[in-house]
CSV table of C-alpha atoms in Angstrom, one decimal:
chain,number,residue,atom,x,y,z
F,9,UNK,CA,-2.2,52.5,-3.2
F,10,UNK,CA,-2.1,49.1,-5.5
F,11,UNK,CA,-0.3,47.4,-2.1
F,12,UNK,CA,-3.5,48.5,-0.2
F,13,UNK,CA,-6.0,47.3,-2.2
F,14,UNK,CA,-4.2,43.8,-3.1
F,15,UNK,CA,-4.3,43.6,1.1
F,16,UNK,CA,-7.6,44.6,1.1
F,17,UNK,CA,-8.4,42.1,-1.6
F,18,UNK,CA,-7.0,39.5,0.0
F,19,UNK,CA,-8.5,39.6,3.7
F,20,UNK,CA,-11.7,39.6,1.9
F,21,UNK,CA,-10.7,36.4,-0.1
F,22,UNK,CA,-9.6,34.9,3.3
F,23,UNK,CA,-12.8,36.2,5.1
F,24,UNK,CA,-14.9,34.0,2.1
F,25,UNK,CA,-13.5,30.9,2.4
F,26,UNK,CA,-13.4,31.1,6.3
F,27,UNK,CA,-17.0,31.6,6.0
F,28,UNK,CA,-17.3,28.5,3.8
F,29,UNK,CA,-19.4,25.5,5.5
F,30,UNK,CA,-18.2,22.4,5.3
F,31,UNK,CA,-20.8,21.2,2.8
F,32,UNK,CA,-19.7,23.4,0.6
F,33,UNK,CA,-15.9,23.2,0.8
F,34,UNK,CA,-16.0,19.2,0.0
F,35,UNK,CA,-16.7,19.4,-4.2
F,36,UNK,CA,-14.1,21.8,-4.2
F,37,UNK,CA,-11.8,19.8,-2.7
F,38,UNK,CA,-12.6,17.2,-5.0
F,39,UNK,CA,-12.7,19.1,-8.0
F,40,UNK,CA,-9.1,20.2,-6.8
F,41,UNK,CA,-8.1,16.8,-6.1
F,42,UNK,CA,-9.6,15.1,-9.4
F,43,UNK,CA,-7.6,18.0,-11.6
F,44,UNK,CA,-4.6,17.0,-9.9
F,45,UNK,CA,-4.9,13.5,-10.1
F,46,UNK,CA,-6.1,13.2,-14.0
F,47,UNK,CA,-2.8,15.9,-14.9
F,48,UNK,CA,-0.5,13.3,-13.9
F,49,UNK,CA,0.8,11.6,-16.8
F,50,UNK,CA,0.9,7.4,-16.6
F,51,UNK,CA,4.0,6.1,-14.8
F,52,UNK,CA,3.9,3.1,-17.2
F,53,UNK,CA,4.6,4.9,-20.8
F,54,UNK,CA,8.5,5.4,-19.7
F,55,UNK,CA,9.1,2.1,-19.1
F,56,UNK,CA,7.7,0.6,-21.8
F,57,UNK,CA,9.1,3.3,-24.1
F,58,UNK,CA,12.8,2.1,-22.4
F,59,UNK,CA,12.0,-1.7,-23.3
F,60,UNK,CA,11.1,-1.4,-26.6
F,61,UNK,CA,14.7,0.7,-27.1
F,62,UNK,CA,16.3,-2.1,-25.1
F,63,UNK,CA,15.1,-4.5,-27.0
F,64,UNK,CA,15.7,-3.3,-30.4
F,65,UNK,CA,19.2,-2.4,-29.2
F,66,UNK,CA,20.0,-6.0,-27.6
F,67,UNK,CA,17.7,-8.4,-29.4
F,68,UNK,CA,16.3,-7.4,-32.3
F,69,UNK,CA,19.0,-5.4,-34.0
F,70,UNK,CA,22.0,-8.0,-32.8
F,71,UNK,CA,19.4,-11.0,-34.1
F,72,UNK,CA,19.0,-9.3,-37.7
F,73,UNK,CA,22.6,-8.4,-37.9
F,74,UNK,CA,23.3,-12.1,-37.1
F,75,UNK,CA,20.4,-13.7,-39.4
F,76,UNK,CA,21.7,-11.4,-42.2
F,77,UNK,CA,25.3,-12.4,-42.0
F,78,UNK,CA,26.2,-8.7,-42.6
F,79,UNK,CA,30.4,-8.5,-43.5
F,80,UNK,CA,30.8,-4.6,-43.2
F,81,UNK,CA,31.5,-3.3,-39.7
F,82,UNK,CA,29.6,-0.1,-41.4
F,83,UNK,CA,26.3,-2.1,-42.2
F,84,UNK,CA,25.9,-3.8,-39.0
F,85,UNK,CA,26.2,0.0,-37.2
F,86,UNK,CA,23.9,1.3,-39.6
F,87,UNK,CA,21.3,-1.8,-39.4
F,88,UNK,CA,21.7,-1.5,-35.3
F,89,UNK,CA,21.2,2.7,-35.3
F,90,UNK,CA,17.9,1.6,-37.5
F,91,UNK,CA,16.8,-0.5,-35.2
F,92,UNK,CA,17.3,0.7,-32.2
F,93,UNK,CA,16.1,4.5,-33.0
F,94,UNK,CA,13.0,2.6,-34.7
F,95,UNK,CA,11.9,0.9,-31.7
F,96,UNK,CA,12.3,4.3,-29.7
F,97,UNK,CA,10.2,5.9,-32.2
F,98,UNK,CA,7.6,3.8,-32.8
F,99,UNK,CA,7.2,2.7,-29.0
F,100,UNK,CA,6.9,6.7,-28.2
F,101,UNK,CA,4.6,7.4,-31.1
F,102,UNK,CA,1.9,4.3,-30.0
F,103,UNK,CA,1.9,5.3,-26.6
F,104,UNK,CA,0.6,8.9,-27.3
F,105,UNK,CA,-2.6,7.6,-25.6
F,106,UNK,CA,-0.8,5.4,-23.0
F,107,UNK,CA,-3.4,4.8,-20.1
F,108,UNK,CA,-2.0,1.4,-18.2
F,109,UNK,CA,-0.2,2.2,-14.7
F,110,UNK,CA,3.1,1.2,-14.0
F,111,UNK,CA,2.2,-2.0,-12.3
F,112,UNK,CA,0.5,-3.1,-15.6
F,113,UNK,CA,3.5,-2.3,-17.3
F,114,UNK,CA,6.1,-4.0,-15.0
F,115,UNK,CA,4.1,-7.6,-15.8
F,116,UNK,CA,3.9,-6.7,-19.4
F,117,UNK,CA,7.4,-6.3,-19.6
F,118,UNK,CA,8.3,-9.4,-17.6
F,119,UNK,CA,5.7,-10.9,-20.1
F,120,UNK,CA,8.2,-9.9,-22.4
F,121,UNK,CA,11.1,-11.4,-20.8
F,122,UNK,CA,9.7,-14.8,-20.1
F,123,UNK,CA,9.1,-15.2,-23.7
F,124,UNK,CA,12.7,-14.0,-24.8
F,125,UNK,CA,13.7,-16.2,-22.3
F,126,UNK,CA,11.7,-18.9,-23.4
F,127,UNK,CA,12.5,-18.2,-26.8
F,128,UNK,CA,16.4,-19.0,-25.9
F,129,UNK,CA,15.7,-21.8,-24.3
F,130,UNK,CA,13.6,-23.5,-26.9
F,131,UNK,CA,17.2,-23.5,-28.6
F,132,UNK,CA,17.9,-26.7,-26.7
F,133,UNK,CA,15.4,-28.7,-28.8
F,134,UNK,CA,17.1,-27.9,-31.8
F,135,UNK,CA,20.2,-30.1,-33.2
F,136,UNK,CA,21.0,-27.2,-35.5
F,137,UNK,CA,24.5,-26.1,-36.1
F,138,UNK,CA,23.4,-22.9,-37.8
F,139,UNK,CA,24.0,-20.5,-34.9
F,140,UNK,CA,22.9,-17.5,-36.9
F,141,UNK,CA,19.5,-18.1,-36.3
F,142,UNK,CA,19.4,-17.6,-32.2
F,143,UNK,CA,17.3,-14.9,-32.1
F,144,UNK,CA,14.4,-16.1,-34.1
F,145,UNK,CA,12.5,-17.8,-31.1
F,146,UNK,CA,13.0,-14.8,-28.7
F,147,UNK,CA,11.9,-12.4,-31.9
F,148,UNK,CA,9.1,-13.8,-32.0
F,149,UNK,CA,8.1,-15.3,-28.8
F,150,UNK,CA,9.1,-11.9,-27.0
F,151,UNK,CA,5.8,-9.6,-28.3
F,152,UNK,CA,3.6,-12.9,-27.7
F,153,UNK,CA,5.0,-13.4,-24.1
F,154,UNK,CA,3.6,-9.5,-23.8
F,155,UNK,CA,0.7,-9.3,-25.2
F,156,UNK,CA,0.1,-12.8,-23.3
F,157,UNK,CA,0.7,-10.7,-20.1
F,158,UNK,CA,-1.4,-7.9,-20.8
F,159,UNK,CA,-4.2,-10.4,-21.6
F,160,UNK,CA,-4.2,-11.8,-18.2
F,161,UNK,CA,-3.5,-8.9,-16.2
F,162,UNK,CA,-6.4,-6.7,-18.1
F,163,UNK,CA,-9.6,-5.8,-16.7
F,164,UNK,CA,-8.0,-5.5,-12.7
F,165,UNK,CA,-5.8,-3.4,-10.1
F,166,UNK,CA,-2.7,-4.7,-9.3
F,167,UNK,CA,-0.7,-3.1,-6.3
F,168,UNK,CA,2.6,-2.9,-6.0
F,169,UNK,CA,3.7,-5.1,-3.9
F,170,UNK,CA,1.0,-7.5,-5.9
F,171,UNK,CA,2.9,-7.4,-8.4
F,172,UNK,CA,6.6,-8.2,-6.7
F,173,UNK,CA,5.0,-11.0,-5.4
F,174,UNK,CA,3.7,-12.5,-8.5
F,175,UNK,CA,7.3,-11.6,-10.3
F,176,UNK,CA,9.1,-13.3,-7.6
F,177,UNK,CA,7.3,-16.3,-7.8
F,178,UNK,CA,8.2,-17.0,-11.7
F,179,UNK,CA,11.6,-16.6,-10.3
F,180,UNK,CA,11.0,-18.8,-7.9
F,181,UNK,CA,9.7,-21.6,-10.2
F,182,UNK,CA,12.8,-21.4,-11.9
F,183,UNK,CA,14.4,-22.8,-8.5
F,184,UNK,CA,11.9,-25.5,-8.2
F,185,UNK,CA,12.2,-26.5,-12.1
F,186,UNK,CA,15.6,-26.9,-12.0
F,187,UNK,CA,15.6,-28.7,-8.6
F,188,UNK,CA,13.1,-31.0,-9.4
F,189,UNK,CA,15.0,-32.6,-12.1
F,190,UNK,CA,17.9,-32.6,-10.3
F,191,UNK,CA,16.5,-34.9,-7.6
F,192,UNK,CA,15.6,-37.8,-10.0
F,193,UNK,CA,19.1,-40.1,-10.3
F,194,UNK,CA,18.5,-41.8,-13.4
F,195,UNK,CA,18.9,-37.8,-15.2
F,196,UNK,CA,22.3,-38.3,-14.3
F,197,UNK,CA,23.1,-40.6,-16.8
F,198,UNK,CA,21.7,-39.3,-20.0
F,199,UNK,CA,23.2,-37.5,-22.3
F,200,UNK,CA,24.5,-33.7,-22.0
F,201,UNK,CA,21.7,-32.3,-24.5
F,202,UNK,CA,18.8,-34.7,-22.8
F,203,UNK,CA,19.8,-33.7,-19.7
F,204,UNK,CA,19.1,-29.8,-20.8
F,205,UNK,CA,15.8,-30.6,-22.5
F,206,UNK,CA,15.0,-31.7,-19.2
F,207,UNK,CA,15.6,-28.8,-17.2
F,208,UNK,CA,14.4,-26.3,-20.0
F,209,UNK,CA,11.2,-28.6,-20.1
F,210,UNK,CA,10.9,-28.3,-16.4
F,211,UNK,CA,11.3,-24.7,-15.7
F,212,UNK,CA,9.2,-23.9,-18.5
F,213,UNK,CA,6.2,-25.5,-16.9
F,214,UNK,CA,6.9,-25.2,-13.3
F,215,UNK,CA,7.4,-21.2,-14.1
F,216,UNK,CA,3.4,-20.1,-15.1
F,217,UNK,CA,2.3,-22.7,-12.1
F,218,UNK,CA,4.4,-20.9,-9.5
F,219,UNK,CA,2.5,-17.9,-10.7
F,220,UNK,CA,-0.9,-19.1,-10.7
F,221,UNK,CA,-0.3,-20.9,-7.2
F,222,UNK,CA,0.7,-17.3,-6.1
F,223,UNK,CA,-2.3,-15.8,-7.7
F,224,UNK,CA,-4.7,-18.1,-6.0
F,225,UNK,CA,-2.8,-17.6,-2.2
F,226,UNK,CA,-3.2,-14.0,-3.0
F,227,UNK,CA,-6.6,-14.0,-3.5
F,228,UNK,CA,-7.2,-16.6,-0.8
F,229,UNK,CA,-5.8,-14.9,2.0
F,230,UNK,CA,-6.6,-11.4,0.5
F,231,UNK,CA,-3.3,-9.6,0.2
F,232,UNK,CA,-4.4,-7.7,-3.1
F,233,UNK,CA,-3.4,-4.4,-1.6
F,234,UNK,CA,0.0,-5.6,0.3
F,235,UNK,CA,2.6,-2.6,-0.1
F,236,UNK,CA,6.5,-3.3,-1.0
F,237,UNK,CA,7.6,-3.3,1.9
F,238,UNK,CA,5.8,-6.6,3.3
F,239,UNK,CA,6.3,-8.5,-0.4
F,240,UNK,CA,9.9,-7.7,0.4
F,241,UNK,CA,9.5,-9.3,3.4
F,242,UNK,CA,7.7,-12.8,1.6
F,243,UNK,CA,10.8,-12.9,-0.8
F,244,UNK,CA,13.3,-12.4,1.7
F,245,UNK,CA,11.9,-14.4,4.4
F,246,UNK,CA,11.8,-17.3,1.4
F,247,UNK,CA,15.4,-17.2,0.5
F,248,UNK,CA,16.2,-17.2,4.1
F,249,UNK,CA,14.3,-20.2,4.3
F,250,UNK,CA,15.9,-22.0,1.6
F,251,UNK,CA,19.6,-21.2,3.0
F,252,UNK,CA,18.6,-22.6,6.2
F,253,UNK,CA,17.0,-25.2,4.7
F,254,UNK,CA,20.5,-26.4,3.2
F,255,UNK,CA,22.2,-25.3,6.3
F,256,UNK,CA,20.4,-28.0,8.3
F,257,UNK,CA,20.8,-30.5,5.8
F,258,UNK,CA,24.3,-29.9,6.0
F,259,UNK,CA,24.5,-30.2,9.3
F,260,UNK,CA,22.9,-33.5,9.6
F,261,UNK,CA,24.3,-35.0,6.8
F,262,UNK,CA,27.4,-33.0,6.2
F,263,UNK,CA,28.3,-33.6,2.3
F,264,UNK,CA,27.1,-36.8,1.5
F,265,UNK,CA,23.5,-36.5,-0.2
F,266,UNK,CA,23.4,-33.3,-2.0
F,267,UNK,CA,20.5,-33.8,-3.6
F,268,UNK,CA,19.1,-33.5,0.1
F,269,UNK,CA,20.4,-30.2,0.4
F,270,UNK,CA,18.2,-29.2,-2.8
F,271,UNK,CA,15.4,-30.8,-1.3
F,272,UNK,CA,16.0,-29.1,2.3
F,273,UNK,CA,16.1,-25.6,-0.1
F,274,UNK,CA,13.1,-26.6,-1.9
F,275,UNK,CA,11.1,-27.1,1.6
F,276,UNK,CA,13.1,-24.5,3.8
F,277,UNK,CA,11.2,-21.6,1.0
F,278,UNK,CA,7.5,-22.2,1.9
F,279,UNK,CA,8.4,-22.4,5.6
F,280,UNK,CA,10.2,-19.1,4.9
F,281,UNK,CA,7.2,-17.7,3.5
F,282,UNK,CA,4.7,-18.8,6.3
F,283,UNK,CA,7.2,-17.2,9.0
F,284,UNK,CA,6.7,-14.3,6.4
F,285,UNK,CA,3.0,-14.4,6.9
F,286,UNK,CA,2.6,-14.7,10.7
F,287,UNK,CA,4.8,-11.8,10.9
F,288,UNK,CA,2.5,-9.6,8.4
F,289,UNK,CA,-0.3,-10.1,10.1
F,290,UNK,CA,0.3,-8.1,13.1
F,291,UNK,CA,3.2,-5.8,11.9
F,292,UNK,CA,4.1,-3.5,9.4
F,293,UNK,CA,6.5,-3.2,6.7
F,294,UNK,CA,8.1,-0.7,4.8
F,295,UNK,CA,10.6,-1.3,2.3
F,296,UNK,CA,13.1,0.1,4.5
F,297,UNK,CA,12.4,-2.1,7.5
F,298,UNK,CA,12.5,-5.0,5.3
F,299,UNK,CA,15.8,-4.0,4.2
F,300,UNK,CA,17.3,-3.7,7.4
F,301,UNK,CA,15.4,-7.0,8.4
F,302,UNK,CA,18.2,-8.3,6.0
F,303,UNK,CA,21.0,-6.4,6.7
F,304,UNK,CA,20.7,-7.6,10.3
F,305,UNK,CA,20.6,-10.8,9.4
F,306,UNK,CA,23.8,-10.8,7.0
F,307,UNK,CA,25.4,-8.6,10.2
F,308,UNK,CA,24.4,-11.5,12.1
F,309,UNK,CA,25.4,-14.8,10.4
F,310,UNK,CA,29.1,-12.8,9.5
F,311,UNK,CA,29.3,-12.0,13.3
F,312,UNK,CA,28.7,-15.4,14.3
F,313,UNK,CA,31.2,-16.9,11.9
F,314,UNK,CA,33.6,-14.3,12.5
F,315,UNK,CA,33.4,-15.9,16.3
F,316,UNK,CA,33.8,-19.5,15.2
F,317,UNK,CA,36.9,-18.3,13.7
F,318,UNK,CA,38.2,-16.8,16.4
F,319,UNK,CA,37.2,-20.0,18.2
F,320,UNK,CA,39.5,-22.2,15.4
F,321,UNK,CA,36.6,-24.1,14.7
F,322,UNK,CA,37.9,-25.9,11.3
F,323,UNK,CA,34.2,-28.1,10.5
F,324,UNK,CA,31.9,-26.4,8.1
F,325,UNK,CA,29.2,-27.6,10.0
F,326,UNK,CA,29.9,-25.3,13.0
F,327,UNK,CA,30.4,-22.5,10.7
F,328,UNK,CA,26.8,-23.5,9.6
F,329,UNK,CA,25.3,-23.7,12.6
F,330,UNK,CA,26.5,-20.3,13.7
F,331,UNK,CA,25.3,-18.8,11.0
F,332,UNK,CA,21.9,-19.6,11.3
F,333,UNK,CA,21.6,-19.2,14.8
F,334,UNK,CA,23.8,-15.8,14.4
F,335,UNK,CA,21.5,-14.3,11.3
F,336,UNK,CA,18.7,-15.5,13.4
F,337,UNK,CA,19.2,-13.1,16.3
F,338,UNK,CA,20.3,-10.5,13.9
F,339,UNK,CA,17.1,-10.6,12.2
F,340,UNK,CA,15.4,-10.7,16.0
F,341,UNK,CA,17.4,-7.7,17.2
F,342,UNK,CA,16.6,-5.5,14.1
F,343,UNK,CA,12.6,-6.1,14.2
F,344,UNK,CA,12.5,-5.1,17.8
F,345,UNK,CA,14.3,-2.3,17.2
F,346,UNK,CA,12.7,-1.2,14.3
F,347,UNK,CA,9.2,-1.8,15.9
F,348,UNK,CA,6.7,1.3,15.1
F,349,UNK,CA,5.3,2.6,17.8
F,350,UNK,CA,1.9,1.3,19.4
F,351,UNK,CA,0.2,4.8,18.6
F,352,UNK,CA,-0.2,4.2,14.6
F,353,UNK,CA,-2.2,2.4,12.7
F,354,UNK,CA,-1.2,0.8,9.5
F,355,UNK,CA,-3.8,0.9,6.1
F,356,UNK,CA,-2.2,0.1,3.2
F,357,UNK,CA,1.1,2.1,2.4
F,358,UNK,CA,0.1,4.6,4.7
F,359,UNK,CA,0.8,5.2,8.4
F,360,UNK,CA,-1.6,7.9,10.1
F,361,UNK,CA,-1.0,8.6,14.0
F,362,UNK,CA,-4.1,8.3,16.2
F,363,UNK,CA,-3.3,11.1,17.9
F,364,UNK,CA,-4.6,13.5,15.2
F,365,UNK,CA,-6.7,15.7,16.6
F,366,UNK,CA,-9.3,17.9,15.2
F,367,UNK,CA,-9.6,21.4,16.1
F,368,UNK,CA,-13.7,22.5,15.6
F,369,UNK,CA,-14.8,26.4,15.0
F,370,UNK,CA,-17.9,27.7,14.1
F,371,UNK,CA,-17.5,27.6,10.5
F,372,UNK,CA,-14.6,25.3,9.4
F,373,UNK,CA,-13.2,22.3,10.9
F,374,UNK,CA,-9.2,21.9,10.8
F,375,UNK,CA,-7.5,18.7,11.4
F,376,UNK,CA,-4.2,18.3,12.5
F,377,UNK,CA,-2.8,15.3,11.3
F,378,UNK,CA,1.0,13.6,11.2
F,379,UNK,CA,2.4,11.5,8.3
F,380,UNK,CA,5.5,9.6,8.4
């Protein structure tokens, strides 16, 4: 009896919504959809929850135990539990209400890790021989480096790949920091500690320009909602750059100039880049692709050296050359072969097939769609 009536209870619920137009099945759907949406917690509270504990374990606690000049093995375990269990607590009990995204997060936290960074390499400056006192700058240049971060980054969306991009440029100024110094002769003949200045100096300004260049080729050329997959692609296509940058100046000149070959690596990245770019615009890129993008290339640059080997070729040049022209058809081989098919259309992260087709009836439409 209760099985036929929860049947008969049900074909009637199935008969309802059937009879359902379409007007009115669209505000449930997105009541449905909202719901769902606004239950999922913020991706960004667990990372920053996993910083703070990082950093009270690694910075803070290790900097106190060092600025306190604690003798007893027992104190500085009991000082680095304190630490390190406060930072967990109090970073989980301010994020109760934790509404930024994990995008926000991830440049908060590398907001965080320029200034420890900066923080140890503002050490150079100083001809003190107290070394207990390391992890003052960091201590305190750390929080300001984040809440600098958070500053800038408020009030906008960031996407993903956005984001990569704009991290991978402050790596990238580190490159071109460094380099730039290095190409000036007359550094060469200072002293060891004006020589560091120097490049601490350097990489602390060319750093936040790297980024801001980025932000303003981002916004120029409008790739605010790239996905990871083609920012992979800039970063790798960069790197490759640089390496055949060198390669070439190593070719020509062999071993003679090396500060050419920095300069080759400095030029060969932005070339990298733009290659990066003309590919973008008529392809797409998943994060998988891109990876296999690279693989292909290592498979081919070992290949080809594996045949100049064979070959007893004993000049580094030839080894050079074949691996450029080796990673080069790797890289060739793997986009073809990894093209998508003609038949989707990219938007965004998301691929949808134009051969969707929707099925009408008299009451309800039902579309038949494929995502991969």
């Amino acid at each position: 009896m209760t099985n036929t009536l929860t049947s008969r209870l049900l074909f009637v619920l199935l008969i309802s919504i059937f009879s359902l137009s379409q007007a009115q099945i669209d505000p449930i759907t997105a009541q449905i959809t909202s719901a769902s949406v606004s239950a999922n917690p913020p991706s960004g509270r667990a990372s920053f929850v996993g910083n703070a504990l990082l950093y009270g374990s690694t910075l803070y606690g290790p900097g106190l135990i060092s600025l306190l000049e604690l003798d007893s093995n027992k104190q500085k375990v009991g000082l680095e539990m304190l630490i390190a269990s406060t930072s967990f607590l109090g970073a989980m009990h301010s994020t109760k209400k934790y509404q930024l995204d994990y995008t926000h997060t991830r440049l908060m936290m590398w907001g965080a890790y320029a200034g420890t960074a900066y923080g140890l390499g503002s050490l150079v400056f100083f001809n003190s021989a107290d070394t207990k006192k390391w992890a003052i700058p960091s201590m305190l240049l750390t929080p300001i480096g984040l809440v600098f971060a958070r500053q800038l980054t408020k009030g906008r969306f960031y996407s993903e790949g956005e984001t990569d991009l704009l991290i991978s440029s402050g790596l990238m100024g580190i490159l071109y920091g460094a380099g730039s110094v290095y190409l000036i002769p007359p550094v060469e003949k200072l002293s060891e500690a004006t020589k560091g200045r120097l490049y601490v100096s350097s990489v602390m300004m060319t750093v936040p320009l790297t980024v801001w260049q980025t932000n303003q080729l981002i916004n120029q050329f409008n790739l605010h909602q790239i996905d990871r997959g083609a920012a992979a692609l800039y970063t790798m296509n960069g790197i490759i750059g640089a390496l055949y940058g060198t390669g070439l100046c190593h070719i020509l000149m062999n071993q003679k100039y090396p500060r050419f070959h920095s300069l080759s690596a400095m030029l060969g990245l932005p070339v990298g880049i733009c290659s990066a770019y003309q590919l973008h615009k008529n392809n797409s890129y998943t994060i998988g692709r891109t990876t296999l993008l690279g693989l292909g290339a290592i498979a081919g640059a070992v290949f080809s050296n594996g045949l100049a080997f064979l070959f007893e070729f004993e000049d580094s040049r030839i080894f050079a050359a074949f691996g450029i022209i080796g990673s080069t058809i790797g890289f060739y081989l793997v986009h073809n072969a990894t093209q998508p098919d003609s038949n989707k259309v990219v938007s965004g992260e998301k691929q949808v097939s134009n051969e969707s087709r929707q099925i009408q009836n008299n009451t309800i439409p039902i579309q038949l769609s494929f995502r991969f």
